[in-house]
Each structure stands twice: as C-alpha cells, then as structure tokens.
PDB file of C-alpha atoms in Angstrom:
ATOM      1  CA  MET A 154      -1.728  37.143  -5.727  1.00  0.00           C
ATOM      2  CA  LEU A 155      -4.462  34.184  -6.512  1.00  0.00           C
ATOM      3  CA  GLY A 156      -4.966  33.800  -3.040  1.00  0.00           C
ATOM      4  CA  SER A 157      -6.088  37.175  -2.364  1.00  0.00           C
ATOM      5  CA  LEU A 158      -8.930  37.392  -5.018  1.00  0.00           C
ATOM      6  CA  ARG A 159     -12.244  38.971  -3.964  1.00  0.00           C
ATOM      7  CA  ASN A 160     -15.603  38.146  -4.755  1.00  0.00           C
ATOM      8  CA  ARG A 161     -17.085  41.548  -6.491  1.00  0.00           C
ATOM      9  CA  THR A 162     -20.941  40.388  -5.932  1.00  0.00           C
ATOM     10  CA  GLY A 163     -20.295  40.267  -1.959  1.00  0.00           C
ATOM     11  CA  ASN A 164     -21.591  36.791  -1.655  1.00  0.00           C
ATOM     12  CA  ASN A 165     -20.208  34.155  -0.088  1.00  0.00           C
ATOM     13  CA  VAL A 166     -19.401  31.646  -2.991  1.00  0.00           C
ATOM     14  CA  GLY A 167     -17.556  29.323  -0.838  1.00  0.00           C
ATOM     15  CA  GLY A 168     -20.039  29.369   2.032  1.00  0.00           C
ATOM     16  CA  PRO A 169     -21.153  25.848   3.605  1.00  0.00           C
ATOM     17  CA  LEU A 170     -24.709  25.964   2.034  1.00  0.00           C
ATOM     18  CA  ASN A 171     -23.604  27.188  -1.327  1.00  0.00           C
ATOM     19  CA  SER A 172     -20.903  24.613  -1.640  1.00  0.00           C
ATOM     20  CA  ARG A 173     -23.172  21.856  -0.776  1.00  0.00           C
ATOM     21  CA  VAL A 174     -25.573  22.945  -3.110  1.00  0.00           C
ATOM     22  CA  ALA A 175     -22.832  23.168  -6.084  1.00  0.00           C
ATOM     23  CA  PHE A 176     -21.428  19.821  -5.005  1.00  0.00           C
ATOM     24  CA  PHE A 177     -25.064  18.795  -5.369  1.00  0.00           C
ATOM     25  CA  ARG A 178     -25.447  19.731  -8.899  1.00  0.00           C
ATOM     26  CA  GLU A 179     -22.166  18.595 -10.022  1.00  0.00           C
ATOM     27  CA  PHE A 180     -22.799  15.471  -8.673  1.00  0.00           C
ATOM     28  CA  LEU A 181     -25.936  15.295 -10.946  1.00  0.00           C
ATOM     29  CA  LYS A 182     -24.119  16.379 -13.731  1.00  0.00           C
ATOM     30  CA  GLN A 183     -21.454  14.104 -13.619  1.00  0.00           C
ATOM     31  CA  PRO A 184     -21.394  11.693 -10.760  1.00  0.00           C
ATOM     32  CA  ARG A 185     -18.288   9.328 -12.265  1.00  0.00           C
ATOM     33  CA  GLN A 186     -16.436  12.241 -11.743  1.00  0.00           C
ATOM     34  CA  ILE A 187     -17.838  13.685  -8.226  1.00  0.00           C
ATOM     35  CA  GLY A 188     -18.396  10.311  -6.666  1.00  0.00           C
ATOM     36  CA  SER A 189     -20.538  11.555  -3.692  1.00  0.00           C
ATOM     37  CA  VAL A 190     -23.648  13.535  -3.326  1.00  0.00           C
ATOM     38  CA  ILE A 191     -22.126  15.810  -0.162  1.00  0.00           C
ATOM     39  CA  PRO A 192     -18.703  16.919   0.803  1.00  0.00           C
ATOM     40  CA  SER A 193     -16.558  15.416   3.327  1.00  0.00           C
ATOM     41  CA  SER A 194     -17.439  15.795   7.176  1.00  0.00           C
ATOM     42  CA  ARG A 195     -15.111  17.728   9.561  1.00  0.00           C
ATOM     43  CA  TYR A 196     -14.327  14.511  11.125  1.00  0.00           C
ATOM     44  CA  LEU A 197     -13.244  12.760   7.932  1.00  0.00           C
ATOM     45  CA  GLU A 198     -11.305  16.298   7.297  1.00  0.00           C
ATOM     46  CA  ARG A 199      -9.276  16.121  10.319  1.00  0.00           C
ATOM     47  CA  ARG A 200      -8.600  12.369   9.795  1.00  0.00           C
ATOM     48  CA  ILE A 201      -6.970  13.120   6.473  1.00  0.00           C
ATOM     49  CA  ILE A 202      -4.842  16.072   7.809  1.00  0.00           C
ATOM     50  CA  ASP A 203      -3.586  14.078  10.884  1.00  0.00           C
ATOM     51  CA  ALA A 204      -2.536  11.081   8.414  1.00  0.00           C
ATOM     52  CA  ALA A 205      -0.746  13.376   5.997  1.00  0.00           C
ATOM     53  CA  ALA A 206       0.990  15.295   8.511  1.00  0.00           C
ATOM     54  CA  VAL A 207       0.320  18.469   7.143  1.00  0.00           C
ATOM     55  CA  ALA A 208       1.456  20.226   9.983  1.00  0.00           C
ATOM     56  CA  SER A 209       5.446  19.357   8.836  1.00  0.00           C
ATOM     57  CA  ALA A 210       5.120  19.804   5.151  1.00  0.00           C
ATOM     58  CA  LYS A 211       6.165  22.647   3.369  1.00  0.00           C
ATOM     59  CA  THR A 212       4.890  21.924  -0.176  1.00  0.00           C
ATOM     60  CA  ILE A 213       1.289  20.356  -0.505  1.00  0.00           C
ATOM     61  CA  VAL A 214      -0.493  18.991  -3.154  1.00  0.00           C
ATOM     62  CA  GLU A 215      -4.416  18.374  -3.063  1.00  0.00           C
ATOM     63  CA  LEU A 216      -5.890  16.351  -5.989  1.00  0.00           C
ATOM     64  CA  GLY A 217      -9.439  17.122  -6.403  1.00  0.00           C
ATOM     65  CA  SER A 218     -10.418  19.933  -4.536  1.00  0.00           C
ATOM     66  CA  GLY A 219     -14.202  19.741  -4.789  1.00  0.00           C
ATOM     67  CA  THR A 220     -15.841  23.046  -3.190  1.00  0.00           C
ATOM     68  CA  GLY A 221     -12.806  23.149  -0.718  1.00  0.00           C
ATOM     69  CA  GLY A 222     -13.657  21.873   2.570  1.00  0.00           C
ATOM     70  CA  ILE A 223     -10.096  19.691   2.541  1.00  0.00           C
ATOM     71  CA  THR A 224      -8.651  22.901   1.140  1.00  0.00           C
ATOM     72  CA  ARG A 225      -9.710  24.853   3.781  1.00  0.00           C
ATOM     73  CA  ALA A 226      -8.560  22.116   6.466  1.00  0.00           C
ATOM     74  CA  ILE A 227      -5.227  21.943   5.321  1.00  0.00           C
ATOM     75  CA  LEU A 228      -4.725  25.653   5.393  1.00  0.00           C
ATOM     76  CA  ARG A 229      -5.843  25.740   8.732  1.00  0.00           C
ATOM     77  CA  ALA A 230      -3.270  22.942   9.582  1.00  0.00           C
ATOM     78  CA  MET A 231      -0.286  23.918   7.305  1.00  0.00           C
ATOM     79  CA  PRO A 232       3.026  25.988   8.389  1.00  0.00           C
ATOM     80  CA  ALA A 233       2.876  29.614   7.679  1.00  0.00           C
ATOM     81  CA  ARG A 234       5.281  29.641   4.982  1.00  0.00           C
ATOM     82  CA  ALA A 235       4.134  26.315   3.502  1.00  0.00           C
ATOM     83  CA  VAL A 236       2.647  26.125  -0.551  1.00  0.00           C
ATOM     84  CA  LEU A 237      -0.932  24.435  -1.276  1.00  0.00           C
ATOM     85  CA  LEU A 238      -1.519  23.557  -5.128  1.00  0.00           C
ATOM     86  CA  SER A 239      -4.886  22.511  -5.097  1.00  0.00           C
ATOM     87  CA  ILE A 240      -5.456  20.944  -8.704  1.00  0.00           C
ATOM     88  CA  GLU A 241      -9.362  20.338  -9.593  1.00  0.00           C
ATOM     89  CA  ILE A 242     -10.452  19.470 -12.992  1.00  0.00           C
ATOM     90  CA  ASN A 243     -13.885  20.554 -12.667  1.00  0.00           C
ATOM     91  CA  PRO A 244     -14.191  24.312 -13.399  1.00  0.00           C
ATOM     92  CA  ARG A 245     -17.400  25.365 -11.167  1.00  0.00           C
ATOM     93  CA  PHE A 246     -15.893  23.762  -7.893  1.00  0.00           C
ATOM     94  CA  HIS A 247     -12.087  25.783  -9.245  1.00  0.00           C
ATOM     95  CA  ARG A 248     -14.013  28.915  -9.623  1.00  0.00           C
ATOM     96  CA  ILE A 249     -15.072  28.320  -5.714  1.00  0.00           C
ATOM     97  CA  VAL A 250     -11.580  27.209  -4.532  1.00  0.00           C
ATOM     98  CA  ARG A 251     -10.264  30.426  -6.225  1.00  0.00           C
ATOM     99  CA  HIS A 252     -12.199  32.335  -3.782  1.00  0.00           C
ATOM    100  CA  ILE A 253     -10.557  31.206  -0.835  1.00  0.00           C
ATOM    101  CA  HIS A 254      -8.372  34.281   0.476  1.00  0.00           C
ATOM    102  CA  ASP A 255      -5.097  32.722   1.379  1.00  0.00           C
ATOM    103  CA  ASP A 256      -1.530  33.841  -0.282  1.00  0.00           C
ATOM    104  CA  ARG A 257      -0.393  30.102   0.327  1.00  0.00           C
ATOM    105  CA  LEU A 258      -2.790  28.437  -2.042  1.00  0.00           C
ATOM    106  CA  ILE A 259      -2.241  28.214  -5.616  1.00  0.00           C
ATOM    107  CA  PRO A 260      -5.453  27.006  -7.240  1.00  0.00           C
ATOM    108  CA  HIS A 261      -5.164  25.288 -10.486  1.00  0.00           C
ATOM    109  CA  LEU A 262      -7.597  24.034 -13.315  1.00  0.00           C
ATOM    110  CA  GLY A 263      -6.363  20.780 -14.604  1.00  0.00           C
ATOM    111  CA  SER A 264      -5.787  17.100 -14.414  1.00  0.00           C
ATOM    112  CA  ALA A 265      -3.893  14.935 -11.625  1.00  0.00           C
ATOM    113  CA  GLY A 266      -2.413  13.061 -14.201  1.00  0.00           C
ATOM    114  CA  ASP A 267      -0.187  16.162 -15.722  1.00  0.00           C
ATOM    115  CA  LEU A 268       0.741  16.510 -12.125  1.00  0.00           C
ATOM    116  CA  PRO A 269       4.752  16.451 -12.811  1.00  0.00           C
ATOM    117  CA  GLU A 270       4.038  19.238 -15.687  1.00  0.00           C
ATOM    118  CA  ILE A 271       1.541  21.115 -13.187  1.00  0.00           C
ATOM    119  CA  LEU A 272       4.585  21.348 -10.621  1.00  0.00           C
ATOM    120  CA  LEU A 273       7.449  22.828 -13.030  1.00  0.00           C
ATOM    121  CA  HIS A 274       4.709  25.255 -14.127  1.00  0.00           C
ATOM    122  CA  HIS A 275       4.654  26.661 -10.831  1.00  0.00           C
ATOM    123  CA  GLY A 276       7.926  26.535  -9.790  1.00  0.00           C
ATOM    124  CA  LEU A 277       7.498  23.893  -7.350  1.00  0.00           C
ATOM    125  CA  SER A 278       9.316  21.465  -5.578  1.00  0.00           C
ATOM    126  CA  ALA A 279       8.224  17.713  -5.031  1.00  0.00           C
ATOM    127  CA  PRO A 280       5.866  17.966  -2.469  1.00  0.00           C
ATOM    128  CA  GLN A 281       5.965  16.215   1.170  1.00  0.00           C
ATOM    129  CA  VAL A 282       2.239  15.597   0.966  1.00  0.00           C
ATOM    130  CA  ILE A 283      -0.036  14.655  -1.452  1.00  0.00           C
ATOM    131  CA  ILE A 284      -3.877  14.432  -0.450  1.00  0.00           C
ATOM    132  CA  SER A 285      -6.186  12.835  -3.076  1.00  0.00           C
ATOM    133  CA  GLY A 286      -9.974  13.404  -3.188  1.00  0.00           C
ATOM    134  CA  ILE A 287     -10.549  11.743  -6.677  1.00  0.00           C
ATOM    135  CA  PRO A 288     -13.241   9.295  -6.592  1.00  0.00           C
ATOM    136  CA  PHE A 289     -10.850   6.205  -8.030  1.00  0.00           C
ATOM    137  CA  SER A 290     -14.094   3.688  -7.992  1.00  0.00           C
ATOM    138  CA  THR A 291     -15.641   5.621 -10.922  1.00  0.00           C
ATOM    139  CA  ILE A 292     -13.088   6.944 -13.199  1.00  0.00           C
ATOM    140  CA  ARG A 293     -11.695   4.600 -15.834  1.00  0.00           C
ATOM    141  CA  ASN A 294      -8.766   2.275 -14.651  1.00  0.00           C
ATOM    142  CA  HIS A 295      -6.041   3.951 -17.175  1.00  0.00           C
ATOM    143  CA  GLN A 296      -6.700   7.195 -15.582  1.00  0.00           C
ATOM    144  CA  GLY A 297      -6.531   5.647 -11.936  1.00  0.00           C
ATOM    145  CA  VAL A 298      -3.311   4.210 -13.037  1.00  0.00           C
ATOM    146  CA  LYS A 299      -1.811   7.116 -14.410  1.00  0.00           C
ATOM    147  CA  VAL A 300      -2.706   9.372 -11.420  1.00  0.00           C
ATOM    148  CA  CYS A 301      -0.891   6.737  -9.085  1.00  0.00           C
ATOM    149  CA  GLU A 302       2.026   6.482 -10.979  1.00  0.00           C
ATOM    150  CA  MET A 303       2.533  10.651 -11.297  1.00  0.00           C
ATOM    151  CA  VAL A 304       1.983  10.741  -7.390  1.00  0.00           C
ATOM    152  CA  ALA A 305       4.832   8.169  -6.859  1.00  0.00           C
ATOM    153  CA  GLN A 306       6.846  10.133  -9.358  1.00  0.00           C
ATOM    154  CA  SER A 307       6.348  13.232  -8.082  1.00  0.00           C
ATOM    155  CA  LEU A 308       6.276  12.725  -4.283  1.00  0.00           C
ATOM    156  CA  ALA A 309       9.524  13.356  -2.433  1.00  0.00           C
ATOM    157  CA  PRO A 310      11.217  10.462  -0.735  1.00  0.00           C
ATOM    158  CA  GLY A 311       9.783   9.817   2.756  1.00  0.00           C
ATOM    159  CA  GLY A 312       6.565  11.996   1.960  1.00  0.00           C
ATOM    160  CA  HIS A 313       2.984  11.176   2.146  1.00  0.00           C
ATOM    161  CA  PHE A 314       0.230  10.099  -0.180  1.00  0.00           C
ATOM    162  CA  VAL A 315      -3.145  10.230   1.153  1.00  0.00           C
ATOM    163  CA  ALA A 316      -6.560   9.189  -0.118  1.00  0.00           C
ATOM    164  CA  PHE A 317      -9.998   8.483   1.328  1.00  0.00           C
ATOM    165  CA  ALA A 318     -12.687   5.856  -0.505  1.00  0.00           C
ATOM    166  CA  TYR A 319     -16.040   5.064   0.721  1.00  0.00           C
ATOM    167  CA  GLN A 320     -15.951   1.060  -0.283  1.00  0.00           C
ATOM    168  CA  SER A 321     -14.679  -1.469   1.748  1.00  0.00           C
ATOM    169  CA  SER A 322     -12.426  -2.764  -1.136  1.00  0.00           C
ATOM    170  CA  PRO A 323     -11.237   0.500  -3.228  1.00  0.00           C
ATOM    171  CA  ARG A 324      -9.535   0.558  -6.578  1.00  0.00           C
ATOM    172  CA  VAL A 325      -7.252   3.402  -5.429  1.00  0.00           C
ATOM    173  CA  VAL A 326      -5.797   0.511  -3.176  1.00  0.00           C
ATOM    174  CA  MET A 327      -4.933  -1.813  -6.051  1.00  0.00           C
ATOM    175  CA  LEU A 328      -3.563   0.942  -8.523  1.00  0.00           C
ATOM    176  CA  CYS A 329      -1.482   2.391  -5.777  1.00  0.00           C
ATOM    177  CA  ARG A 330       0.242  -0.753  -4.532  1.00  0.00           C
ATOM    178  CA  PRO A 331       2.264  -1.484  -7.623  1.00  0.00           C
ATOM    179  CA  PHE A 332       3.821   1.968  -7.301  1.00  0.00           C
ATOM    180  CA  LEU A 333       4.036   2.878  -3.232  1.00  0.00           C
ATOM    181  CA  GLY A 334       3.637  -0.430  -1.758  1.00  0.00           C
ATOM    182  CA  GLU A 335       1.281  -1.437   1.257  1.00  0.00           C
ATOM    183  CA  GLU A 336      -0.847   1.001   2.838  1.00  0.00           C
ATOM    184  CA  LYS A 337      -2.087   2.321   6.254  1.00  0.00           C
ATOM    185  CA  THR A 338      -5.803   2.509   7.106  1.00  0.00           C
ATOM    186  CA  ALA A 339      -8.008   3.825   9.125  1.00  0.00           C
ATOM    187  CA  LEU A 340     -11.733   4.188   9.455  1.00  0.00           C
ATOM    188  CA  GLU A 341     -13.963   7.001   9.882  1.00  0.00           C
ATOM    189  CA  LEU A 342     -17.741   6.739  10.875  1.00  0.00           C
ATOM    190  CA  LEU A 343     -18.462  10.180  11.455  1.00  0.00           C
ATOM    191  CA  ASN A 344     -18.802  10.843   7.882  1.00  0.00           C
ATOM    192  CA  ILE A 345     -21.835  10.095   5.521  1.00  0.00           C
ATOM    193  CA  PRO A 346     -21.222   7.320   4.309  1.00  0.00           C
ATOM    194  CA  PRO A 347     -18.272   6.097   6.624  1.00  0.00           C
ATOM    195  CA  ALA A 348     -15.109   6.498   4.704  1.00  0.00           C
ATOM    196  CA  ARG A 349     -11.440   4.872   5.077  1.00  0.00           C
ATOM    197  CA  VAL A 350      -8.612   6.718   5.066  1.00  0.00           C
ATOM    198  CA  TYR A 351      -5.598   5.274   3.041  1.00  0.00           C
ATOM    199  CA  ARG A 352      -1.973   6.454   3.564  1.00  0.00           C
ATOM    200  CA  TRP A 353       1.169   5.388   2.028  1.00  0.00           C
ATOM    201  CA  ARG A 354       5.039   6.692   2.668  1.00  0.00           C
ATOM    202  CA  LYS A 355       7.130   6.643  -0.219  1.00  0.00           C
ATOM    203  CA  LYS A 356      10.289   5.152   1.041  1.00  0.00           C
ATOM    204  CA  ALA A 357      13.152   7.483   0.940  1.00  0.00           C
ATOM    205  CA  PHE A 358      16.368   6.972  -0.667  1.00  0.00           C
ATOM    206  CA  ARG A 359      19.220   5.373   1.108  1.00  0.00           C
TER     207      ARG A 359
END
C-alpha cells in the first residue's frame, strides 16, 4: 500500500522543520508554482477542514499538497473508510507526501488539470470534497481556467470545493464563478500572511 511506505534512512523527512526547509527551497526555485515562502498554519488548516466538511466525506481530493501539512490535517479529520487522493506536480513535495503512513492516502504525481483522468486511473468515484492549495494568483490564466473547469466537472453533486488565497481579490474567485457560481468566504488572520478561504458547493441534481 502507498500509505505504508517506509523511510529507509530513518529520517523524519516529513517533519515540521524539514518540511519548512523543503518548502522554502522549492519556493526559491519556482515561486510561481509554490505561491508562499512557508506552509499553512494549523489555524488555516483547521478552517479549511471545517469549510470542506471533510468529516462526512467518502472520497476527498487535495490539489497541491505541498509538504503535506493540510494532507495530514485531512487524514486526521476524515472518516476511517474514506480515501484521500493527493495530487502534487512538484516531485520533491510528492516524495515527502509519499512518506505519510496512512493506507487511506493515495499520493499522485501529476497535474490538477488532469483530475478526471487521475480519478479514473485510481478507480475513484466523484469526490464529495476537493481542497486546493494551488496558487491561482501566480499560475497562468489558461491553467487556472482548466483546473476550475475540471473541478466542477469532477465534483459530486452537492460536494464542496475549498480553496485559499492570500490576496483580497484572488483570481480563483474570478476563475471559478463561471463554473461553480457564488462562493462563501472566511478570513483566517492566524496565518502568515493572513489568508481567505473560499468555498463553493456544486448544485445537486433535481
């Protein structure tokens, strides 16, 4: 199982200090892809988990896992028989997340724009929750549009899409509204920098 992979060196590759160092190094290499110099705070993680209603979901997708802080928070909150598909485009971050010991976790190295194909590849049904850590403010516009379109296409009816941003007028809102409609917003001040959490609910079929 992917969740039972062991670190043969005995090092805590996913520990807080090593994760922060890895995060900062990758930001210096690819600031447009990373979007922040440090990972999210536990307060922001908690707000995201609550907004997404993770505790009642069976299939959860995380787009842009980074060094796995939100990944671990999702695993702590989700049901015992739920599944978490964590998609990360950065190979270094992907390797860190692969060392999280949980059989419910499926780490996948790839692009969020290929979400429908990735779900099919792993034999997963439409997710009730999709959580995004993608820096929509720095990625190219056509890439952001594609991600939002694929999220709307893949999300189960009545499901939640949650994304966070550090800007007061983030592009994620502009990009997602044509596909998911109006969002609900919350502000988390206990994060560096403060972040806004946006939630969309896909309309259920009648």
